[in-house]
Structures are given as C-alpha cells and as structure tokens.
Coordinates of C-alpha atoms and ligand atoms in Angstrom, one line a residue:
M637 CA 11.2 5.7 25.7
T638 CA 14.6 3.7 26.5
A639 CA 17.4 3.3 24.2
T640 CA 18.0 0.3 22.0
A641 CA 20.4 -1.6 20.0
P642 CA 22.9 0.7 18.1
S643 CA 22.1 1.6 14.3
R644 CA 23.8 -0.4 11.5
A645 CA 24.2 2.2 9.0
P646 CA 26.9 4.7 9.4
E647 CA 26.1 8.4 9.1
G648 CA 25.7 9.6 5.4
S649 CA 24.9 6.3 4.2
F650 CA 21.7 7.3 2.6
P651 CA 21.7 10.1 -0.3
T652 CA 20.8 13.7 0.6
G653 CA 17.2 13.9 0.3
F654 CA 16.3 10.5 1.4
R655 CA 13.6 10.4 4.1
F656 CA 12.3 7.5 6.5
G657 CA 8.6 7.7 7.4
A658 CA 5.7 5.2 8.3
A659 CA 2.5 4.8 6.6
T660 CA -1.0 4.1 7.3
A661 CA -4.4 4.0 5.2
A662 CA -7.7 5.8 6.5
Y663 CA -10.0 2.9 6.7
Q664 CA -7.4 0.9 8.7
I665 CA -7.0 3.5 11.4
E666 CA -9.6 6.3 11.0
G667 CA -12.8 4.9 12.6
A668 CA -15.5 7.7 12.9
A669 CA -17.2 5.8 10.0
R670 CA -20.3 7.5 10.4
E671 CA -19.3 10.9 11.7
D672 CA -19.1 14.3 10.1
G673 CA -20.9 13.4 6.9
R674 CA -18.7 10.5 5.8
G675 CA -20.4 8.4 3.2
E676 CA -20.5 4.7 3.2
S677 CA -17.6 2.9 1.5
I678 CA -17.4 -0.8 0.1
W679 CA -15.3 -1.8 3.1
D680 CA -18.2 -0.7 5.3
R681 CA -20.5 -2.9 3.4
F682 CA -18.2 -5.7 2.9
C683 CA -17.7 -5.9 6.8
T684 CA -21.3 -6.6 7.3
L685 CA -21.4 -9.5 5.1
P686 CA -21.2 -13.0 7.3
G687 CA -17.8 -14.5 7.4
A688 CA -16.2 -12.0 5.2
V689 CA -13.7 -10.4 8.1
A690 CA -12.2 -12.4 11.0
N691 CA -14.4 -12.2 14.3
G692 CA -16.8 -10.2 12.4
D693 CA -14.5 -7.0 12.9
T694 CA -15.1 -3.7 11.2
G695 CA -13.5 -0.6 10.6
D696 CA -16.1 1.5 12.3
V697 CA -13.5 2.5 15.2
A698 CA -10.4 1.0 14.3
C699 CA -7.6 3.1 15.8
D700 CA -9.8 6.1 16.3
H701 CA -7.2 8.2 14.7
Y702 CA -10.1 10.6 13.4
H703 CA -10.2 11.7 16.9
R704 CA -6.7 11.0 18.3
W705 CA -4.7 12.1 15.2
E706 CA -2.9 14.8 17.3
E707 CA -1.4 12.2 19.6
D708 CA -0.5 10.1 16.6
L709 CA 1.3 12.9 15.1
D710 CA 3.0 13.5 18.1
L711 CA 4.5 9.6 18.0
L712 CA 5.6 10.3 14.5
S713 CA 7.8 13.3 16.0
A714 CA 8.8 11.4 18.8
L715 CA 10.2 8.5 16.8
G716 CA 11.9 11.2 14.6
L717 CA 10.1 10.3 11.5
E718 CA 10.4 12.6 8.3
S719 CA 7.7 11.7 5.9
Y720 CA 4.4 10.3 6.7
R721 CA 2.2 8.5 4.0
F722 CA -1.7 8.3 4.7
S723 CA -4.6 8.1 2.7
I724 CA -7.5 10.2 2.2
A725 CA -10.9 8.5 2.6
W726 CA -12.7 9.3 -0.5
P727 CA -16.2 8.7 0.9
R728 CA -15.2 11.0 3.9
V729 CA -14.4 14.0 1.5
Q730 CA -17.0 13.3 -1.2
P731 CA -19.8 11.0 0.2
D732 CA -21.3 9.8 -2.8
G733 CA -18.0 9.5 -5.1
R734 CA -19.1 12.5 -7.1
G735 CA -20.5 15.9 -6.7
A736 CA -20.4 18.2 -3.6
L737 CA -17.4 17.7 -1.1
N738 CA -17.9 17.3 2.4
A739 CA -16.4 20.3 4.0
K740 CA -15.9 18.7 7.4
G741 CA -14.1 15.6 5.8
V742 CA -11.8 18.0 3.8
A743 CA -11.2 20.2 7.0
F744 CA -10.1 16.9 8.8
Y745 CA -7.4 16.4 6.2
R746 CA -6.3 20.1 6.0
R747 CA -5.7 20.2 9.6
L748 CA -3.8 16.7 9.6
V749 CA -1.4 18.0 6.7
E750 CA -0.9 21.5 8.3
A751 CA 0.0 19.8 11.7
L752 CA 2.4 17.5 9.9
L753 CA 4.1 20.4 8.4
E754 CA 4.1 22.1 11.6
R755 CA 6.0 19.1 12.8
G756 CA 8.5 19.3 10.2
I757 CA 7.1 16.2 8.6
E758 CA 6.6 15.7 4.8
P759 CA 2.9 14.9 4.1
V760 CA 2.3 12.3 1.2
A761 CA -1.4 11.5 0.5
T762 CA -2.7 8.2 -1.3
L763 CA -5.8 9.1 -3.0
Y764 CA -7.1 5.7 -3.2
H765 CA -6.2 2.9 -0.5
W766 CA -9.3 0.7 -1.4
D767 CA -12.5 2.4 0.1
L768 CA -14.7 3.3 -2.8
P769 CA -17.7 5.2 -2.0
Q770 CA -20.4 2.4 -2.0
A771 CA -22.5 4.9 -4.3
R772 CA -20.0 4.3 -6.9
Q773 CA -20.1 0.6 -6.5
L774 CA -23.7 0.7 -6.8
A775 CA -23.3 2.4 -10.1
G776 CA -20.9 -0.3 -11.2
G777 CA -17.6 0.5 -9.3
W778 CA -14.3 -0.2 -11.0
A779 CA -15.9 -2.3 -13.5
V780 CA -17.3 0.6 -15.4
R781 CA -15.0 3.4 -16.9
E782 CA -17.3 6.2 -15.6
T783 CA -15.8 5.3 -12.2
A784 CA -12.4 6.3 -13.4
S785 CA -13.7 9.8 -14.8
Y786 CA -15.2 10.3 -11.1
F787 CA -12.0 9.3 -9.5
A788 CA -10.3 12.0 -11.8
E789 CA -12.7 14.6 -10.6
Y790 CA -12.0 13.6 -6.8
A791 CA -8.4 14.0 -7.5
A792 CA -9.0 17.2 -9.0
A793 CA -11.0 18.4 -6.1
M794 CA -8.0 17.3 -3.5
A795 CA -5.4 18.9 -5.5
G796 CA -7.6 22.0 -5.2
A797 CA -8.3 21.6 -1.5
L798 CA -4.6 20.4 -0.5
G799 CA -2.4 21.0 -3.6
D800 CA -0.7 23.9 -1.5
V801 CA 0.3 21.8 1.5
V802 CA 0.4 18.3 0.3
E803 CA 4.1 17.2 -0.7
G804 CA 3.5 14.0 -2.5
W805 CA 0.7 12.1 -3.9
V806 CA 0.2 8.4 -4.7
T807 CA -2.9 8.0 -6.9
H808 CA -3.4 4.0 -6.2
N809 CA -2.1 1.6 -3.5
E810 CA -2.1 -1.8 -4.7
P811 CA -4.2 -1.9 -7.9
W812 CA -3.5 -5.7 -8.3
V813 CA -5.1 -6.1 -4.9
V814 CA -8.2 -4.2 -5.6
A815 CA -8.7 -5.8 -9.0
F816 CA -7.8 -9.5 -8.3
L817 CA -8.3 -10.1 -4.5
G818 CA -11.3 -7.8 -4.8
H819 CA -12.9 -9.2 -8.2
A820 CA -11.5 -12.5 -9.0
H821 CA -10.8 -14.2 -5.5
G822 CA -13.2 -12.0 -3.6
V823 CA -11.6 -11.9 -0.4
K824 CA -11.7 -8.3 -0.5
A825 CA -14.3 -5.7 -1.0
P826 CA -16.3 -5.7 -3.1
G827 CA -16.1 -9.4 -2.6
V828 CA -16.7 -10.1 -6.4
R829 CA -15.5 -13.3 -8.1
D830 CA -15.3 -13.0 -11.8
W831 CA -11.9 -13.1 -13.5
R832 CA -13.2 -11.3 -16.4
T833 CA -14.4 -8.5 -14.5
A834 CA -11.3 -8.4 -12.4
L835 CA -9.5 -7.9 -15.7
T836 CA -11.5 -4.9 -16.7
V837 CA -11.3 -3.5 -13.3
S838 CA -7.3 -3.6 -13.3
H839 CA -7.5 -1.7 -16.7
N840 CA -10.0 0.8 -15.4
L841 CA -7.8 1.3 -12.3
L842 CA -4.9 2.2 -14.3
V843 CA -6.9 4.5 -16.6
S844 CA -8.0 6.4 -13.4
H845 CA -4.3 6.5 -12.4
G846 CA -3.4 8.3 -15.6
L847 CA -6.4 10.8 -15.5
A848 CA -5.7 11.5 -11.8
V849 CA -2.0 12.2 -12.8
D850 CA -3.4 15.1 -15.0
A851 CA -6.0 16.3 -12.5
L852 CA -3.2 16.5 -9.6
R853 CA -0.6 18.2 -12.1
A854 CA -3.0 20.7 -12.9
G855 CA -3.6 21.6 -9.3
S856 CA -0.5 20.8 -7.4
D857 CA 3.3 20.9 -8.0
A858 CA 4.0 18.1 -5.5
P859 CA 5.6 14.7 -7.1
V860 CA 2.8 12.3 -8.2
G861 CA 3.5 8.2 -8.2
I862 CA 1.4 5.3 -8.0
T863 CA 2.1 2.3 -5.6
L864 CA 2.5 -1.3 -6.7
N865 CA 2.8 -4.4 -4.7
L866 CA 5.6 -6.2 -6.2
T867 CA 6.6 -9.8 -5.5
P868 CA 9.5 -11.8 -6.8
M869 CA 8.0 -15.3 -8.2
R870 CA 10.5 -18.0 -7.7
P871 CA 9.8 -21.2 -9.4
V872 CA 9.9 -24.5 -6.9
A873 CA 11.7 -26.5 -9.7
P874 CA 13.0 -25.9 -13.1
K875 CA 9.6 -27.4 -14.7
D876 CA 8.0 -24.5 -12.8
V877 CA 9.9 -21.8 -14.5
A878 CA 7.0 -20.9 -17.0
A879 CA 4.4 -20.8 -14.1
A880 CA 6.7 -18.3 -12.3
V881 CA 7.0 -16.0 -15.5
R882 CA 3.2 -16.0 -15.7
L883 CA 2.6 -15.1 -12.1
D884 CA 5.2 -12.6 -12.6
G885 CA 3.5 -11.2 -15.7
H886 CA 0.0 -11.3 -13.7
Q887 CA 1.0 -9.4 -10.5
N888 CA 4.2 -7.4 -11.4
R889 CA 4.3 -6.7 -15.1
W890 CA 0.5 -6.2 -15.7
F891 CA 0.8 -3.1 -14.0
L892 CA 4.4 -1.9 -14.4
D893 CA 4.5 -2.5 -18.2
P894 CA 1.4 0.0 -18.8
V895 CA 2.4 2.5 -16.4
L896 CA 6.2 2.5 -17.5
R897 CA 6.2 1.5 -21.2
G898 CA 2.7 2.1 -22.4
T899 CA 1.8 -1.6 -23.1
Y900 CA 0.4 -4.4 -21.4
P901 CA 2.8 -7.5 -21.5
E902 CA 2.2 -9.5 -24.6
D903 CA 2.4 -12.9 -23.0
M904 CA -0.2 -12.0 -20.7
V905 CA -2.5 -10.4 -23.1
E906 CA -2.4 -13.8 -25.0
H907 CA -2.8 -15.7 -22.0
Y908 CA -6.0 -14.1 -21.0
E909 CA -7.4 -13.6 -24.7
R910 CA -7.2 -17.5 -24.9
R911 CA -9.3 -17.8 -21.9
F912 CA -11.6 -14.8 -22.1
G913 CA -11.9 -13.3 -25.5
T914 CA -10.6 -10.1 -26.8
L915 CA -9.6 -7.6 -24.0
G916 CA -9.4 -4.4 -26.3
F917 CA -7.9 -2.3 -23.7
G918 CA -7.1 1.3 -25.0
E919 CA -6.2 4.5 -23.7
L920 CA -2.6 3.2 -22.9
E921 CA -1.0 6.7 -23.5
V922 CA -3.3 7.8 -20.4
I923 CA -2.1 5.1 -18.2
A924 CA 1.6 5.7 -19.1
R925 CA 1.7 9.6 -18.2
P926 CA 4.9 10.3 -17.0
I927 CA 5.2 9.9 -12.9
D928 CA 7.7 11.4 -10.7
F929 CA 8.3 8.3 -8.8
L930 CA 7.0 4.7 -8.4
G931 CA 5.9 3.3 -5.2
V932 CA 6.9 0.1 -4.1
N933 CA 5.5 -2.1 -1.7
Y934 CA 7.4 -5.2 -0.5
Y935 CA 6.6 -7.8 1.9
N936 CA 7.7 -11.2 0.8
P937 CA 8.9 -13.2 -2.3
A938 CA 6.6 -16.2 -3.7
A939 CA 7.2 -19.9 -4.4
V940 CA 5.5 -21.0 -7.4
R941 CA 4.4 -24.2 -8.8
A942 CA 2.7 -25.3 -12.2
A943 CA -0.8 -26.2 -11.7
R944 CA -2.7 -27.0 -14.8
R945 CA -6.0 -27.4 -12.7
V946 CA -5.8 -23.8 -11.2
A947 CA -7.5 -21.7 -13.7
P948 CA -7.0 -19.4 -15.2
L949 CA -3.3 -19.0 -14.3
E950 CA -2.3 -22.4 -14.3
A951 CA 0.0 -21.7 -11.3
E952 CA -0.2 -21.8 -7.8
L953 CA 1.8 -20.4 -4.6
V954 CA 3.5 -23.0 -2.4
T955 CA 3.1 -22.8 1.3
A956 CA 6.1 -20.6 2.8
R957 CA 8.7 -22.2 4.6
P958 CA 10.2 -20.8 7.9
P959 CA 11.1 -18.2 8.5
T960 CA 7.5 -16.7 8.1
T961 CA 5.6 -13.9 9.6
A962 CA 1.9 -14.1 11.2
M963 CA 0.6 -13.8 7.8
G964 CA 2.6 -16.8 6.7
W965 CA 4.8 -14.9 4.6
T966 CA 8.5 -15.7 4.0
V967 CA 10.9 -13.2 5.4
D968 CA 13.3 -12.6 2.7
A969 CA 14.9 -9.3 2.7
E970 CA 17.0 -10.3 -0.4
G971 CA 13.6 -10.3 -2.3
L972 CA 13.3 -6.5 -1.8
H973 CA 17.1 -6.0 -3.2
E974 CA 16.0 -8.1 -6.1
V975 CA 12.8 -6.2 -6.8
L976 CA 14.6 -2.8 -6.7
T977 CA 17.5 -3.9 -8.9
R978 CA 15.3 -5.6 -11.4
L979 CA 13.3 -2.1 -11.6
R980 CA 16.5 -0.5 -12.7
R981 CA 17.4 -3.4 -15.2
D982 CA 13.9 -3.8 -16.6
Y983 CA 12.5 -0.4 -16.7
G984 CA 15.4 2.0 -16.5
D985 CA 16.4 5.0 -14.2
L986 CA 13.2 5.4 -11.8
T987 CA 12.8 7.4 -8.9
I988 CA 11.4 4.8 -6.1
Y989 CA 9.5 5.4 -2.8
I990 CA 9.3 2.3 -0.8
T991 CA 6.0 3.0 0.2
E992 CA 5.3 0.0 2.5
N993 CA 7.4 -2.7 3.9
G994 CA 6.9 -4.3 7.4
A995 CA 5.6 -7.5 8.9
A996 CA 2.9 -9.0 11.2
F997 CA 3.9 -10.9 14.3
D998 CA 2.1 -12.0 17.3
D999 CA 3.6 -9.7 19.9
E1000 CA 3.3 -10.2 23.3
R1001 CA 2.9 -7.5 25.9
A1002 CA 5.2 -7.8 29.1
T1003 CA 3.7 -7.4 32.5
D1004 CA 5.4 -3.9 32.7
G1005 CA 3.3 -3.1 29.6
T1006 CA 6.2 -2.8 27.1
I1007 CA 6.3 -4.9 24.0
E1008 CA 9.7 -6.6 22.9
D1009 CA 9.5 -7.6 19.0
P1010 CA 12.6 -8.9 18.2
S1011 CA 11.3 -10.7 14.9
R1012 CA 10.0 -7.3 13.6
V1013 CA 13.5 -5.3 14.7
A1014 CA 15.2 -7.8 12.5
Y1015 CA 13.0 -7.7 9.6
L1016 CA 13.2 -3.9 9.5
A1017 CA 17.0 -3.8 9.9
D1018 CA 17.5 -6.4 7.3
H1019 CA 15.2 -4.7 5.0
I1020 CA 16.7 -1.3 5.3
E1021 CA 19.9 -2.6 4.8
A1022 CA 18.4 -4.1 1.6
V1023 CA 17.4 -0.8 0.4
R1024 CA 20.7 0.8 1.2
R1025 CA 22.6 -1.9 -0.7
A1026 CA 20.1 -1.1 -3.8
I1027 CA 21.1 2.4 -3.6
A1028 CA 24.8 1.5 -3.4
D1029 CA 24.0 -0.6 -6.6
G1030 CA 22.7 2.5 -8.2
V1031 CA 19.3 2.4 -7.6
D1032 CA 17.4 5.8 -7.1
I1033 CA 15.5 5.4 -3.9
R1034 CA 14.2 8.4 -1.9
R1035 CA 11.8 7.3 0.8
Y1036 CA 11.4 4.4 3.1
Y1037 CA 8.1 3.9 4.8
A1038 CA 7.6 1.2 7.4
W1039 CA 4.2 -0.3 7.4
S1040 CA 2.9 0.5 9.7
L1041 CA 2.8 3.3 12.3
L1042 CA 0.2 1.6 14.2
D1043 CA -1.5 -1.6 14.7
N1044 CA -4.8 -1.5 12.9
F1045 CA -7.4 -3.2 10.9
E1046 CA -5.9 -5.7 8.6
W1047 CA -8.6 -6.2 6.2
E1048 CA -10.3 -9.6 6.1
H1049 CA -8.0 -10.3 8.9
G1050 CA -9.6 -8.0 11.2
Y1051 CA -7.5 -7.0 14.1
E1052 CA -5.6 -10.2 14.6
K1053 CA -2.6 -9.5 12.5
R1054 CA -0.4 -6.6 14.2
F1055 CA 1.9 -4.8 11.8
G1056 CA 2.4 -1.7 14.0
I1057 CA 5.6 -0.3 15.0
V1058 CA 3.3 1.3 17.8
G1059 CA 1.1 -1.1 19.6
V1060 CA -2.7 -0.3 20.1
D1061 CA -4.9 -1.8 22.9
F1062 CA -8.0 -1.7 20.9
G1063 CA -9.9 -1.9 24.2
T1064 CA -8.6 1.3 25.5
Q1065 CA -6.9 3.0 22.5
V1066 CA -3.8 3.2 24.6
R1067 CA -0.7 3.3 22.0
T1068 CA 2.7 1.7 23.2
V1069 CA 5.6 2.2 21.1
K1070 CA 7.2 -1.2 20.4
R1071 CA 10.9 -2.1 20.8
S1072 CA 10.8 -1.7 16.8
G1073 CA 9.7 1.6 17.1
L1074 CA 12.5 2.4 19.3
W1075 CA 14.9 0.7 17.2
Y1076 CA 13.6 2.6 14.2
R1077 CA 14.0 5.9 15.9
D1078 CA 17.6 5.3 16.9
Y1079 CA 18.3 3.9 13.5
I1080 CA 17.2 7.3 11.7
A1081 CA 19.1 9.2 14.4
G1082 CA 22.3 7.3 13.7
V1083 CA 21.9 7.8 10.1
R1084 CA 21.4 11.6 10.7
G1085 CA 24.5 11.6 13.0
G1086 CA 22.6 12.2 16.1
A1087 CA 22.6 10.4 19.4
A1088 CA 21.3 6.7 19.1
Ligands
LIG431 O1 -2.3 -3.7 5.5 C1 -1.9 -3.8 4.2 C2 -2.0 -2.4 3.4 O2 -3.3 -1.9 3.5 C3 -1.8 -2.7 1.9 N1 -0.5 -3.3 1.9 C4 -0.3 -4.7 2.4 C5 -0.6 -4.3 4.0 C6 -0.1 -5.6 4.8 O3 -1.2 -6.8 4.4

C-alpha cells in the first residue's frame, strides 16, 4: 500500500473511546448460501423472481467471505480499523428461524469474532440485516406478531452463543427499509406491495427490537442499540413544507419516536388512520426499552414535493441535482451534521454510533490494477468532518463505520453498485484496497498520532 493525502483532523480531535470502523452485512458478502446447513432466506427466494434483481444477480457467492473471512479480517487490520460491524445471518445459525441452532453456522461467527478480538478489533454484531429465514416468511413473516417472538428467541440464542465475545449488538438494520421497501413498494424482499401490511410490519419489527433488547441484556453485557436510516427531508418550495414534514414523519419520526419516546408521532397516526382505519398498535413500553446507543445510517438528504396523487403520503421525492453518487443520491455532508444535531435537539442526550456512511461510484481500475476513487475520498473526508463538527457541537458520537469494507451485493441493484473502500473483482474474488481505503487508513493513523 502506498501513502495518500494527509489527514485533515488534528491528533486528539475525536474524544477518547471514539472508534473508526467499517461495516458489512451477511447476505451482501458471505455467499455459501447452501453450505454447512444454512437455511433459505427471503433474499435467496427474492433473487429467483424474474426482474427482481439487476442482471439476475444473487447472493449465492457474493464476496465469498464465508471462505475468505481471514483475508478480509487482515484487510481490516491493514487499514488500522478499530471496530467491525458485521451481521449474523439468522438462517445460517437457525435455519428455520426457530428451534435447533445450526452448530456449524454458530461456529463460523464464533471464529470470526474471536479472530477480530485477536487482532484488537471490536466486534459489533447486527442481528437482522434483512435476511429472514424463508420458513418464517411462509408462516406470515414480519406481518405476524409471532415472528417478533421468534426473533427474541434467536436474539437470546445469540447472546448465549456469542454474548461473552461480541462487544456491541445492533438489533435491526433500517427497519424502514424492511417495512416499506419490502412490503409497500415491493422492491426488496419479500416483494410485498401493500401499505397496510407494511405498517403492521413496521410495528412488529419495532416490538421485536424491544424484545431482543431484553433477550440480549439477559445474556450479554455488551451495549445494545438499533440502527435507523435517517434522511433530512427538505421541501423544494414553501408550498412543500407540509409534505416534507410528512415524509420526515414517515421515515424518521415513525421509528425514532417509539424507540426513544414510547409513542408513535400523532400526525402520522392520524394520517395513516384516515386512510387505513384504526392501527391499534400496542406494546409501546416494549419498543421503548432503554438502549445504549442509537445507530444512524446516513447517506443523503432528500428533496420533497407535495403530490396529492401519490398515495398514501401525498408527497414525492424530486430527482437529485448533481453532485450525486452512482445511486443518484445527493452528496451533502451538511445533511449528516443536520441529522446529528437534530437528534440532540429533539431527543436529548443520546449516544450515537454512525453505523453506515458511504457512497457508490463507478470506479475505474487503472492498467496497473489500482483504483483511484477521488469522489469517494472526498465523500468520506467531508462526512467524517461533519461528524467531528457535530461532536464539537456537543453530540455524543462514539463510532463511525464506513459503508462498506467491500464492494458487495447491493440488493436489487446486484453487483453493479460499488460501495467498497476495498474493490472486489467478482470473477476472481481478488480484493484491491481503493485510494479511499488508503486515505481512510492514513486519516485514522493521523488522528491517533501515528505516521500518515
Ligand atoms: O447496502 C446498503 C445496506 O445494506 C443498508 N444501508 C444502505 C446500504 C447502501 O444502499
């Protein structure tokens, strides 16, 4: 690896205990979809639906991380990363999503976590990053309350199997995506298109989070949190303010309020009940179990316009203006600072982990094999600087995870969208640290007072 541009943050500009890391998710990197007793997940099934995923791609092989995990942990070490957020595939450790554990699956995560600890890297495990066992889906999936109880059993089993070595737990990753992209828009597994179902799913996911908090605490002393994807909603014009408040309610407050205040936002309950009838969601005290940190995934802000014809929210997102990423998402680091300071203003003193932040770009490999990705370097530099400013403004932020360690299976976009700070050639599985990975390594070294 060669040297890169100097880091911007002076030594000591992050508080003691702050850690830099990278994040991944099981289905996006592991592969080995039918090996060692792993059960089928809703994503395995979704990928078989014609037209569901770009190019008919699947997670069958992905980054082959299940076999190459040691090499991948060596990359984490080489980059000087201090924490690693990965996810446990529920169907790998409990193939039917209930009952007996799969010893080989559990052993895989045990080896992974122990090897992280040997390398001095903090292991932070996410329990649910979208790969529900298909057997649970056949029994009603997240639309039935029973699935929340099974999730709590799974959480208890993981606390029992890994609670002595995992150093942080995330119950759910982005429940908004699971509920609404998976059950209202149908663009993600399980591909359902029904808003009323999506609302029930959002509630059952939140209940399952609270139940899992209890289960994890019973078997592990590690901090527990939930990860929400938060997006500043910006009205295009003054006439769009109400629509932006509604989309903020739909995506951000619908999850923040029950978890942190024990209530659903009244404006949204009214809005939904006018269209779908009484919701009658209970168990708010379970959802609001105290957590040790809030995980925040931030990628971009959104521009919102009122649109009466777009049911049920009567609002729409406006195509982003450049600069944008390969996903078409606006590049705007100020939005991250806005999210972080808003959390403190509206929800009080929370401990925050930035559990994902990053960007997809159409990287080009030079003839010598190197990958120069200046746009991603700039994205990371500007967003980490926004984190630093939020800390200086009094927000308690303890972790920053770049999304992602590796180029990987980007859900319905298949392998076309590359988010990695390490490039993956999916033909050969060769990993190449991109310029952004080198920059991140040197930045961390600079903050720690080492040679950049
Ligand atoms: O790849 C996803 C990840 O699984 C969840 N958060 C957003 C990322 C980029 O789309």
